[in-house]
PDB file of C-alpha atoms in Angstrom:
ATOM      1  CA  ALA A  26      12.937  -0.664 -13.191  1.00 75.00           C
ATOM      2  CA  GLN A  27      11.006   1.099 -10.507  1.00 85.00           C
ATOM      3  CA  LYS A  28      12.059   0.909  -6.923  1.00 92.00           C
ATOM      4  CA  VAL A  29      11.397   2.568  -3.600  1.00 94.00           C
ATOM      5  CA  THR A  30      13.908   2.376  -0.787  1.00 96.00           C
ATOM      6  CA  GLN A  31      13.266   3.173   2.842  1.00 96.00           C
ATOM      7  CA  ALA A  32      16.587   2.599   4.472  1.00 95.00           C
ATOM      8  CA  GLN A  33      15.352   3.009   8.035  1.00 96.00           C
ATOM      9  CA  THR A  34      13.757  -0.222   9.141  1.00 95.00           C
ATOM     10  CA  GLU A  35      12.837   0.953  12.623  1.00 96.00           C
ATOM     11  CA  ILE A  36      13.058   4.266  14.424  1.00 97.00           C
ATOM     12  CA  SER A  37      12.363   5.003  18.075  1.00 98.00           C
ATOM     13  CA  VAL A  38      11.929   8.501  19.430  1.00 97.00           C
ATOM     14  CA  VAL A  39      10.661  10.019  22.623  1.00 97.00           C
ATOM     15  CA  GLU A  40       7.424  11.951  22.500  1.00 97.00           C
ATOM     16  CA  LYS A  41       7.780  15.566  21.312  1.00 97.00           C
ATOM     17  CA  GLU A  42      10.922  14.849  19.341  1.00 98.00           C
ATOM     18  CA  ASP A  43      11.000  15.558  15.622  1.00 98.00           C
ATOM     19  CA  VAL A  44      11.613  12.613  13.318  1.00 98.00           C
ATOM     20  CA  THR A  45      12.306  12.293   9.596  1.00 98.00           C
ATOM     21  CA  LEU A  46      11.511   9.205   7.570  1.00 98.00           C
ATOM     22  CA  ASP A  47      13.569   8.814   4.419  1.00 98.00           C
ATOM     23  CA  CYS A  48      12.327   7.685   1.022  1.00 98.00           C
ATOM     24  CA  VAL A  49      14.436   7.310  -2.117  1.00 98.00           C
ATOM     25  CA  TYR A  50      12.913   6.229  -5.401  1.00 97.00           C
ATOM     26  CA  GLU A  51      13.997   5.114  -8.857  1.00 94.00           C
ATOM     27  CA  THR A  52      12.029   5.458 -12.078  1.00 91.00           C
ATOM     28  CA  ARG A  53      12.707   6.153 -15.721  1.00 88.00           C
ATOM     29  CA  ASP A  54       9.372   7.813 -16.184  1.00 86.00           C
ATOM     30  CA  THR A  55       9.256  11.607 -16.271  1.00 86.00           C
ATOM     31  CA  THR A  56       5.711  11.715 -14.951  1.00 86.00           C
ATOM     32  CA  TYR A  57       5.141   9.958 -11.688  1.00 89.00           C
ATOM     33  CA  TYR A  58       3.464  10.294  -8.336  1.00 90.00           C
ATOM     34  CA  LEU A  59       4.788   9.700  -4.871  1.00 93.00           C
ATOM     35  CA  PHE A  60       2.669   8.752  -1.895  1.00 94.00           C
ATOM     36  CA  TRP A  61       3.000   8.229   1.811  1.00 96.00           C
ATOM     37  CA  TYR A  62       0.778   5.866   3.747  1.00 96.00           C
ATOM     38  CA  LYS A  63       0.481   5.167   7.449  1.00 97.00           C
ATOM     39  CA  GLN A  64      -0.266   1.676   8.766  1.00 96.00           C
ATOM     40  CA  PRO A  65      -1.315   1.758  12.425  1.00 94.00           C
ATOM     41  CA  PRO A  66      -1.434  -1.448  14.472  1.00 90.00           C
ATOM     42  CA  SER A  67      -4.977  -2.099  13.221  1.00 88.00           C
ATOM     43  CA  GLY A  68      -3.460  -2.936   9.825  1.00 90.00           C
ATOM     44  CA  GLU A  69      -5.350  -0.684   7.438  1.00 91.00           C
ATOM     45  CA  LEU A  70      -3.204   1.632   5.321  1.00 93.00           C
ATOM     46  CA  VAL A  71      -4.186   5.269   5.559  1.00 94.00           C
ATOM     47  CA  PHE A  72      -3.368   7.665   2.738  1.00 93.00           C
ATOM     48  CA  LEU A  73      -1.372  10.704   3.871  1.00 95.00           C
ATOM     49  CA  ILE A  74      -0.174  12.585   0.813  1.00 92.00           C
ATOM     50  CA  ARG A  75       0.342  12.494  -2.947  1.00 90.00           C
ATOM     51  CA  ARG A  76       2.960  14.529  -4.810  1.00 91.00           C
ATOM     52  CA  ASN A  77       3.463  14.669  -8.576  1.00 88.00           C
ATOM     53  CA  SER A  78       6.845  14.813 -10.242  1.00 90.00           C
ATOM     54  CA  PHE A  79       6.360  18.345 -11.519  1.00 89.00           C
ATOM     55  CA  ASP A  80       5.623  19.879  -8.155  1.00 85.00           C
ATOM     56  CA  GLU A  81       8.653  20.175  -5.914  1.00 84.00           C
ATOM     57  CA  GLN A  82       7.028  22.478  -3.412  1.00 84.00           C
ATOM     58  CA  ASN A  83       7.300  21.237   0.091  1.00 86.00           C
ATOM     59  CA  GLU A  84       4.034  20.580   1.850  1.00 87.00           C
ATOM     60  CA  ILE A  85       3.000  21.004   5.435  1.00 88.00           C
ATOM     61  CA  SER A  86      -0.088  19.604   7.068  1.00 89.00           C
ATOM     62  CA  GLY A  87      -0.228  20.240  10.781  1.00 94.00           C
ATOM     63  CA  ARG A  88       2.691  18.390  12.368  1.00 95.00           C
ATOM     64  CA  TYR A  89       3.478  16.597   9.119  1.00 96.00           C
ATOM     65  CA  SER A  90       5.711  17.947   6.378  1.00 95.00           C
ATOM     66  CA  TRP A  91       7.148  16.498   3.203  1.00 95.00           C
ATOM     67  CA  ASN A  92      10.332  17.415   1.356  1.00 95.00           C
ATOM     68  CA  PHE A  93      10.425  16.382  -2.306  1.00 95.00           C
ATOM     69  CA  GLN A  94      13.775  16.747  -4.092  1.00 94.00           C
ATOM     70  CA  LYS A  95      14.022  15.447  -7.643  1.00 93.00           C
ATOM     71  CA  SER A  96      17.767  16.083  -7.739  1.00 93.00           C
ATOM     72  CA  THR A  97      18.283  13.383  -5.116  1.00 95.00           C
ATOM     73  CA  SER A  98      15.162  11.325  -5.956  1.00 96.00           C
ATOM     74  CA  SER A  99      13.950  11.679  -2.417  1.00 97.00           C
ATOM     75  CA  PHE A 100      10.601  12.296  -0.799  1.00 96.00           C
ATOM     76  CA  ASN A 101      11.191  12.549   2.920  1.00 97.00           C
ATOM     77  CA  PHE A 102       8.549  12.810   5.603  1.00 97.00           C
ATOM     78  CA  THR A 103       9.004  14.734   8.845  1.00 97.00           C
ATOM     79  CA  ILE A 104       6.811  14.558  11.918  1.00 97.00           C
ATOM     80  CA  THR A 105       7.248  17.503  14.237  1.00 97.00           C
ATOM     81  CA  ALA A 106       6.650  17.138  17.955  1.00 97.00           C
ATOM     82  CA  SER A 107       5.874  13.440  17.639  1.00 97.00           C
ATOM     83  CA  GLN A 108       3.090  11.849  19.644  1.00 97.00           C
ATOM     84  CA  VAL A 109       2.457   8.289  20.773  1.00 97.00           C
ATOM     85  CA  VAL A 110      -0.401   8.066  18.253  1.00 96.00           C
ATOM     86  CA  ASP A 111       2.153   8.521  15.478  1.00 97.00           C
ATOM     87  CA  SER A 112       3.501   5.045  16.221  1.00 97.00           C
ATOM     88  CA  ALA A 113       2.926   3.024  13.057  1.00 97.00           C
ATOM     89  CA  VAL A 114       4.593   1.644   9.970  1.00 96.00           C
ATOM     90  CA  TYR A 115       4.985   4.256   7.267  1.00 97.00           C
ATOM     91  CA  PHE A 116       5.191   3.349   3.605  1.00 97.00           C
ATOM     92  CA  CYS A 117       6.444   5.419   0.722  1.00 96.00           C
ATOM     93  CA  ALA A 118       5.062   4.438  -2.688  1.00 94.00           C
ATOM     94  CA  LEU A 119       5.657   5.309  -6.332  1.00 92.00           C
ATOM     95  CA  SER A 120       3.172   5.238  -9.186  1.00 88.00           C
ATOM     96  CA  ALA A 121       4.343   6.048 -12.712  1.00 79.00           C
ATOM     97  CA  THR A 122       2.497   6.348 -15.992  1.00 63.00           C
ATOM     98  CA  LEU A 123       4.439   3.450 -17.434  1.00 54.00           C
ATOM     99  CA  TYR A 124       3.078   1.347 -14.656  1.00 51.00           C
ATOM    100  CA  GLY A 125      -0.528   2.435 -14.938  1.00 52.00           C
ATOM    101  CA  GLN A 126      -2.205   2.214 -11.617  1.00 55.00           C
ATOM    102  CA  ASN A 127       0.295  -0.127 -10.086  1.00 69.00           C
ATOM    103  CA  PHE A 128       2.068   1.089  -7.053  1.00 82.00           C
ATOM    104  CA  VAL A 129       5.562   0.158  -5.992  1.00 89.00           C
ATOM    105  CA  PHE A 130       5.829   0.259  -2.233  1.00 92.00           C
ATOM    106  CA  GLY A 131       8.912   0.655  -0.138  1.00 93.00           C
ATOM    107  CA  PRO A 132       9.543  -1.859   2.659  1.00 93.00           C
ATOM    108  CA  GLY A 133       8.233   0.533   5.283  1.00 95.00           C
ATOM    109  CA  THR A 134       9.683   2.204   8.357  1.00 97.00           C
ATOM    110  CA  ARG A 135       8.352   1.243  11.766  1.00 96.00           C
ATOM    111  CA  LEU A 136       8.159   4.306  13.991  1.00 98.00           C
ATOM    112  CA  SER A 137       7.802   3.898  17.733  1.00 97.00           C
ATOM    113  CA  VAL A 138       7.096   7.012  19.742  1.00 97.00           C
ATOM    114  CA  LEU A 139       7.751   6.426  23.405  1.00 97.00           C
ATOM    115  CA  PRO A 140       5.962   8.394  26.131  1.00 95.00           C
TER     116      PRO A 140
ATOM    117  CA  ASP B  13     -20.079   5.216   5.060  1.00 65.00           C
ATOM    118  CA  GLY B  14     -18.099   4.388   1.937  1.00 70.00           C
ATOM    119  CA  GLY B  15     -15.166   2.084   2.226  1.00 93.00           C
ATOM    120  CA  ILE B  16     -13.622  -1.307   1.714  1.00 96.00           C
ATOM    121  CA  THR B  17     -14.492  -4.321   3.803  1.00 96.00           C
ATOM    122  CA  GLN B  18     -12.513  -7.514   4.052  1.00 96.00           C
ATOM    123  CA  SER B  19     -13.551 -10.704   5.716  1.00 92.00           C
ATOM    124  CA  PRO B  20     -12.666 -12.586   7.708  1.00 92.00           C
ATOM    125  CA  LYS B  21     -10.190 -10.624   9.809  1.00 94.00           C
ATOM    126  CA  TYR B  22      -8.380 -13.802  10.823  1.00 95.00           C
ATOM    127  CA  LEU B  23      -8.336 -17.047   8.877  1.00 94.00           C
ATOM    128  CA  PHE B  24      -6.753 -20.364   9.675  1.00 92.00           C
ATOM    129  CA  ARG B  25      -6.178 -22.976   7.041  1.00 90.00           C
ATOM    130  CA  LYS B  26      -4.851 -26.465   7.017  1.00 90.00           C
ATOM    131  CA  GLU B  27      -2.215 -27.341   4.497  1.00 88.00           C
ATOM    132  CA  GLY B  28      -3.717 -28.502   1.210  1.00 87.00           C
ATOM    133  CA  GLN B  29      -6.916 -26.484   1.543  1.00 90.00           C
ATOM    134  CA  ASN B  30      -8.068 -23.657  -0.683  1.00 93.00           C
ATOM    135  CA  VAL B  31      -9.459 -20.586   1.043  1.00 94.00           C
ATOM    136  CA  THR B  32     -11.203 -17.514  -0.295  1.00 96.00           C
ATOM    137  CA  LEU B  33     -10.727 -14.027   1.096  1.00 97.00           C
ATOM    138  CA  SER B  34     -13.527 -11.552   0.577  1.00 97.00           C
ATOM    139  CA  CYS B  35     -13.143  -7.931  -0.527  1.00 98.00           C
ATOM    140  CA  GLU B  36     -16.068  -5.589  -1.091  1.00 97.00           C
ATOM    141  CA  GLN B  37     -16.064  -1.865  -1.848  1.00 97.00           C
ATOM    142  CA  ASN B  38     -18.899   0.651  -2.068  1.00 96.00           C
ATOM    143  CA  LEU B  39     -16.780   3.514  -3.383  1.00 94.00           C
ATOM    144  CA  ASN B  40     -17.824   2.895  -6.992  1.00 93.00           C
ATOM    145  CA  HIS B  41     -14.176   2.420  -7.894  1.00 92.00           C
ATOM    146  CA  ASP B  42     -13.241   0.735 -11.163  1.00 91.00           C
ATOM    147  CA  ALA B  43      -9.889  -0.674 -10.083  1.00 90.00           C
ATOM    148  CA  MET B  44      -9.245  -3.185  -7.320  1.00 93.00           C
ATOM    149  CA  TYR B  45      -6.059  -4.801  -6.052  1.00 93.00           C
ATOM    150  CA  TRP B  46      -4.779  -7.559  -3.813  1.00 96.00           C
ATOM    151  CA  TYR B  47      -1.514  -7.245  -1.924  1.00 95.00           C
ATOM    152  CA  ARG B  48       0.401  -9.548   0.300  1.00 96.00           C
ATOM    153  CA  GLN B  49       2.376  -8.155   3.219  1.00 95.00           C
ATOM    154  CA  ASP B  50       5.168 -10.051   4.912  1.00 92.00           C
ATOM    155  CA  PRO B  51       7.241  -8.645   7.770  1.00 80.00           C
ATOM    156  CA  GLY B  52       9.923  -6.260   6.551  1.00 71.00           C
ATOM    157  CA  GLN B  53       9.006  -6.635   2.886  1.00 76.00           C
ATOM    158  CA  GLY B  54       6.364  -4.016   2.298  1.00 85.00           C
ATOM    159  CA  LEU B  55       3.437  -4.784   0.022  1.00 92.00           C
ATOM    160  CA  ARG B  56       3.641  -7.014  -3.007  1.00 92.00           C
ATOM    161  CA  LEU B  57       0.977  -7.019  -5.707  1.00 91.00           C
ATOM    162  CA  ILE B  58      -0.802 -10.319  -6.311  1.00 95.00           C
ATOM    163  CA  TYR B  59      -3.546  -9.423  -8.792  1.00 94.00           C
ATOM    164  CA  TYR B  60      -5.341  -6.338  -9.955  1.00 91.00           C
ATOM    165  CA  SER B  61      -8.483  -5.605 -11.916  1.00 92.00           C
ATOM    166  CA  GLN B  62      -9.246  -2.437 -13.825  1.00 88.00           C
ATOM    167  CA  ILE B  63     -12.753  -3.389 -14.876  1.00 90.00           C
ATOM    168  CA  VAL B  64     -15.390  -6.044 -14.354  1.00 93.00           C
ATOM    169  CA  ASN B  65     -14.570  -9.431 -15.887  1.00 95.00           C
ATOM    170  CA  ASP B  66     -10.941  -8.478 -16.401  1.00 92.00           C
ATOM    171  CA  PHE B  67      -7.920  -8.935 -14.158  1.00 93.00           C
ATOM    172  CA  GLN B  68      -4.145  -9.060 -14.485  1.00 91.00           C
ATOM    173  CA  LYS B  69      -1.386 -10.864 -12.651  1.00 92.00           C
ATOM    174  CA  GLY B  70       0.827  -8.867 -10.386  1.00 90.00           C
ATOM    175  CA  ASP B  71       4.324  -9.686  -9.200  1.00 88.00           C
ATOM    176  CA  ILE B  72       3.470 -12.780  -7.143  1.00 93.00           C
ATOM    177  CA  ALA B  73       0.348 -14.340  -8.693  1.00 95.00           C
ATOM    178  CA  GLU B  74       1.461 -17.969  -8.513  1.00 95.00           C
ATOM    179  CA  GLY B  75      -0.783 -20.005  -6.224  1.00 96.00           C
ATOM    180  CA  TYR B  76      -3.547 -17.400  -6.208  1.00 97.00           C
ATOM    181  CA  SER B  77      -6.686 -16.831  -8.262  1.00 97.00           C
ATOM    182  CA  VAL B  78      -9.254 -14.043  -8.450  1.00 98.00           C
ATOM    183  CA  SER B  79     -12.554 -13.166 -10.081  1.00 97.00           C
ATOM    184  CA  ARG B  80     -14.278  -9.884 -10.816  1.00 97.00           C
ATOM    185  CA  GLU B  81     -17.900 -10.632 -11.607  1.00 97.00           C
ATOM    186  CA  LYS B  82     -19.204  -7.486  -9.945  1.00 96.00           C
ATOM    187  CA  LYS B  83     -17.700  -4.025  -9.740  1.00 96.00           C
ATOM    188  CA  GLU B  84     -17.873  -3.975  -5.966  1.00 97.00           C
ATOM    189  CA  SER B  85     -16.376  -7.426  -5.314  1.00 98.00           C
ATOM    190  CA  PHE B  86     -12.904  -8.882  -5.882  1.00 98.00           C
ATOM    191  CA  PRO B  87     -12.426 -12.156  -3.985  1.00 98.00           C
ATOM    192  CA  LEU B  88      -9.016 -13.795  -3.712  1.00 98.00           C
ATOM    193  CA  THR B  89      -8.557 -17.559  -3.513  1.00 97.00           C
ATOM    194  CA  VAL B  90      -5.382 -18.875  -1.970  1.00 96.00           C
ATOM    195  CA  THR B  91      -4.887 -22.298  -3.443  1.00 94.00           C
ATOM    196  CA  SER B  92      -2.955 -25.274  -2.142  1.00 88.00           C
ATOM    197  CA  ALA B  93      -0.337 -24.478  -4.791  1.00 87.00           C
ATOM    198  CA  GLN B  94       0.775 -21.418  -2.819  1.00 88.00           C
ATOM    199  CA  LYS B  95       3.867 -22.652  -0.995  1.00 87.00           C
ATOM    200  CA  ASN B  96       3.950 -20.162   1.844  1.00 90.00           C
ATOM    201  CA  PRO B  97       0.535 -18.560   2.242  1.00 93.00           C
ATOM    202  CA  THR B  98       0.846 -17.351   5.824  1.00 95.00           C
ATOM    203  CA  ALA B  99       0.745 -13.562   5.510  1.00 96.00           C
ATOM    204  CA  PHE B 100      -1.361 -10.436   5.887  1.00 96.00           C
ATOM    205  CA  TYR B 101      -3.543  -9.781   2.820  1.00 97.00           C
ATOM    206  CA  LEU B 102      -4.715  -6.312   1.908  1.00 97.00           C
ATOM    207  CA  CYS B 103      -7.333  -5.363  -0.627  1.00 97.00           C
ATOM    208  CA  ALA B 104      -7.377  -1.905  -2.193  1.00 94.00           C
ATOM    209  CA  SER B 105      -9.308   0.093  -4.764  1.00 93.00           C
ATOM    210  CA  SER B 106      -8.857   3.256  -6.781  1.00 89.00           C
ATOM    211  CA  ILE B 107     -11.068   5.430  -8.925  1.00 86.00           C
ATOM    212  CA  ALA B 108     -10.053   5.442 -12.527  1.00 69.00           C
ATOM    213  CA  VAL B 109      -8.603   3.249 -15.152  1.00 56.00           C
ATOM    214  CA  ALA B 110      -5.108   3.853 -16.503  1.00 57.00           C
ATOM    215  CA  SER B 111      -4.107   6.712 -14.267  1.00 65.00           C
ATOM    216  CA  SER B 112      -1.192   6.750 -11.904  1.00 63.00           C
ATOM    217  CA  TYR B 113      -2.596   9.831 -10.178  1.00 69.00           C
ATOM    218  CA  ASN B 114      -5.163   8.191  -8.003  1.00 77.00           C
ATOM    219  CA  GLU B 115      -4.396   7.058  -4.510  1.00 85.00           C
ATOM    220  CA  GLN B 116      -5.423   3.603  -3.461  1.00 89.00           C
ATOM    221  CA  PHE B 117      -7.810   3.062  -0.586  1.00 92.00           C
ATOM    222  CA  PHE B 118      -7.215   0.034   1.579  1.00 94.00           C
ATOM    223  CA  GLY B 119      -9.340  -2.384   3.522  1.00 96.00           C
ATOM    224  CA  PRO B 120      -8.523  -3.543   7.072  1.00 95.00           C
ATOM    225  CA  GLY B 121      -6.815  -6.721   5.884  1.00 96.00           C
ATOM    226  CA  THR B 122      -7.105 -10.465   6.493  1.00 97.00           C
ATOM    227  CA  ARG B 123      -4.442 -12.331   8.419  1.00 95.00           C
ATOM    228  CA  LEU B 124      -4.096 -15.855   7.044  1.00 95.00           C
ATOM    229  CA  THR B 125      -2.295 -18.530   8.997  1.00 94.00           C
ATOM    230  CA  VAL B 126      -1.595 -22.000   7.696  1.00 90.00           C
ATOM    231  CA  LEU B 127      -1.547 -24.625  10.429  1.00 86.00           C
TER     232      LEU B 127
END
């Protein structure tokens, strides 16, 4: 079975703090893709990043960085120097070849960045 | 601009009525999806379609129906058989058939409330 767990339901930080959102996944497939999406209050999910199972290099994009570790089946997301505009619900998702194009989404983590 | 549009943004329904949610995309994507989002539960797949005139049930298809007569359109009907239809509905699309690589692009969503 495929599963994505985001243990943190809600996180609150003060602006400029760093924050890490955890994502743990389960799959039997050896080829899979992991994604992060952001859902601002407007409701539309915005794609942030895709990572394939053969590429464990960490990635940095501005204030965002992602740490993929196959040994612990984790794909964590860190926001450095958080800003109020980062307030949103963040979803981790898994897509595996056995599942075709179907995504399995985690329950999401609601991040509130306070001024 | 290319994207996915959903209408209406808000929809109110009386118990026992069927309602149809619209989803249109001009991204020339083959695959389209419908998700339901409830608080704290992430996204759950209702139906998906990989090609015109073909669609498959997702994890929670009961009480819903879809059609895919045109590549750009994938309307969802919430029937009176759906026991608890109040939720936020998201439509998505992705490029190719049978590939877990491609990210999904999402519309702005429709919030359905049953009165």
